[in-house]
């Protein structure tokens, strides 16, 4: 026959033995310290070395262009209705393909350029490089001249490639006296050119207007499809919302 537990027995079963728990923690103190330290170091390294992501925002005030009838706003408030805000019409125009497409064309956003960075710490060193004179480029570190260490600048005003190379990563290597070489995604030489002069070869053509880098420094260049860039900006990168109901103020981010 099983005897029912008394209140005191139930209380003892539910209690926590703090001495035993503390002893378990002390027995594994070095493991706990090591795991905590590893996660702390990883978090600090990520916050320090991660590439910054920037965001810009702006406020646009849309004024009513069509005059309203006297007393119409008061009547709408009394009836519990409101006149449509003109901002609701302007928001689709701000994010339309016509407006976004013009920005893409003006700033050549379909040409993506990334300098070669030394693994892990290259981006951090380049961001914190302080030149002695404006426009100065950081000298190569550790003997790796192929990497960009800070101050580099590459501006490509025109880049046309065969359809097979759209979206593929091409490589540009800086040379002496403003010269450069462009290689395809398989490392084959496509063309050679000089800053300020149009160059072409193997079905590709490009115009580099600015190149500030040590000889041998490499850049990854991708010629993106224009419509894909516009769609990405419209769907992911650009957000326009009216601040407050019928306020006529649009925040663009």
PDB file of N, CA and C in Angstrom, residues 66 70 73-74 89 93 117-118 141 152 182 213 218 224 229 239-240 245:
ATOM      1  N   UNK A  66      -4.422  71.524 -55.550  1.00  0.00           N
ATOM      2  CA  UNK A  66      -5.788  71.906 -55.911  1.00  0.00           C
ATOM      3  C   UNK A  66      -6.479  72.526 -54.701  1.00  0.00           C
ATOM      4  N   UNK A  70     -14.346  75.947 -49.377  1.00  0.00           N
ATOM      5  CA  UNK A  70     -14.406  76.431 -47.985  1.00  0.00           C
ATOM      6  C   UNK A  70     -15.308  75.535 -47.144  1.00  0.00           C
ATOM      7  N   UNK A  73     -13.055  70.646 -45.384  1.00  0.00           N
ATOM      8  CA  UNK A  73     -12.304  69.865 -44.396  1.00  0.00           C
ATOM      9  C   UNK A  73     -13.090  69.697 -43.097  1.00  0.00           C
ATOM     10  N   UNK A  74     -13.756  70.772 -42.660  1.00  0.00           N
ATOM     11  CA  UNK A  74     -14.558  70.667 -41.440  1.00  0.00           C
ATOM     12  C   UNK A  74     -15.707  69.693 -41.616  1.00  0.00           C
ATOM     13  N   UNK A  89      -0.486  59.603 -53.546  1.00  0.00           N
ATOM     14  CA  UNK A  89      -0.218  59.522 -54.982  1.00  0.00           C
ATOM     15  C   UNK A  89       1.262  59.684 -55.279  1.00  0.00           C
ATOM     16  N   UNK A  93       5.088  57.333 -57.138  1.00  0.00           N
ATOM     17  CA  UNK A  93       5.933  58.016 -58.113  1.00  0.00           C
ATOM     18  C   UNK A  93       7.383  58.066 -57.651  1.00  0.00           C
ATOM     19  N   UNK A 117      40.380  43.022 -50.392  1.00  0.00           N
ATOM     20  CA  UNK A 117      40.782  43.281 -49.014  1.00  0.00           C
ATOM     21  C   UNK A 117      41.484  42.051 -48.442  1.00  0.00           C
ATOM     22  N   UNK A 118      42.441  42.313 -47.581  1.00  0.00           N
ATOM     23  CA  UNK A 118      43.092  41.227 -46.856  1.00  0.00           C
ATOM     24  C   UNK A 118      42.055  40.550 -45.970  1.00  0.00           C
ATOM     25  N   UNK A 141      50.871  46.413 -47.107  1.00  0.00           N
ATOM     26  CA  UNK A 141      51.257  45.868 -45.814  1.00  0.00           C
ATOM     27  C   UNK A 141      51.611  44.385 -45.972  1.00  0.00           C
ATOM     28  N   UNK A 152      42.155  53.829 -51.752  1.00  0.00           N
ATOM     29  CA  UNK A 152      41.995  53.498 -53.166  1.00  0.00           C
ATOM     30  C   UNK A 152      40.662  54.033 -53.698  1.00  0.00           C
ATOM     31  N   UNK A 182      41.912  44.132 -67.431  1.00  0.00           N
ATOM     32  CA  UNK A 182      40.629  43.544 -67.034  1.00  0.00           C
ATOM     33  C   UNK A 182      40.621  42.066 -67.408  1.00  0.00           C
ATOM     34  N   UNK A 213      45.395  53.715 -56.963  1.00  0.00           N
ATOM     35  CA  UNK A 213      45.756  52.464 -56.298  1.00  0.00           C
ATOM     36  C   UNK A 213      47.214  52.159 -56.578  1.00  0.00           C
ATOM     37  N   UNK A 218      44.081  44.869 -56.828  1.00  0.00           N
ATOM     38  CA  UNK A 218      42.982  44.271 -57.561  1.00  0.00           C
ATOM     39  C   UNK A 218      41.622  44.773 -57.111  1.00  0.00           C
ATOM     40  N   UNK A 224      26.024  44.444 -63.540  1.00  0.00           N
ATOM     41  CA  UNK A 224      24.714  43.902 -63.212  1.00  0.00           C
ATOM     42  C   UNK A 224      23.694  44.278 -64.275  1.00  0.00           C
ATOM     43  N   UNK A 229      18.807  45.656 -60.828  1.00  0.00           N
ATOM     44  CA  UNK A 229      19.185  46.667 -59.833  1.00  0.00           C
ATOM     45  C   UNK A 229      17.983  47.513 -59.466  1.00  0.00           C
ATOM     46  N   UNK A 239      12.314  52.680 -49.177  1.00  0.00           N
ATOM     47  CA  UNK A 239      11.031  52.633 -48.493  1.00  0.00           C
ATOM     48  C   UNK A 239      10.502  54.047 -48.350  1.00  0.00           C
ATOM     49  N   UNK A 240       9.264  54.258 -48.758  1.00  0.00           N
ATOM     50  CA  UNK A 240       8.617  55.574 -48.663  1.00  0.00           C
ATOM     51  C   UNK A 240       7.270  55.399 -47.981  1.00  0.00           C
ATOM     52  N   UNK A 245      -1.534  60.281 -40.727  1.00  0.00           N
ATOM     53  CA  UNK A 245      -2.637  60.229 -41.676  1.00  0.00           C
ATOM     54  C   UNK A 245      -2.887  61.595 -42.285  1.00  0.00           C
TER      55      UNK A 245
END
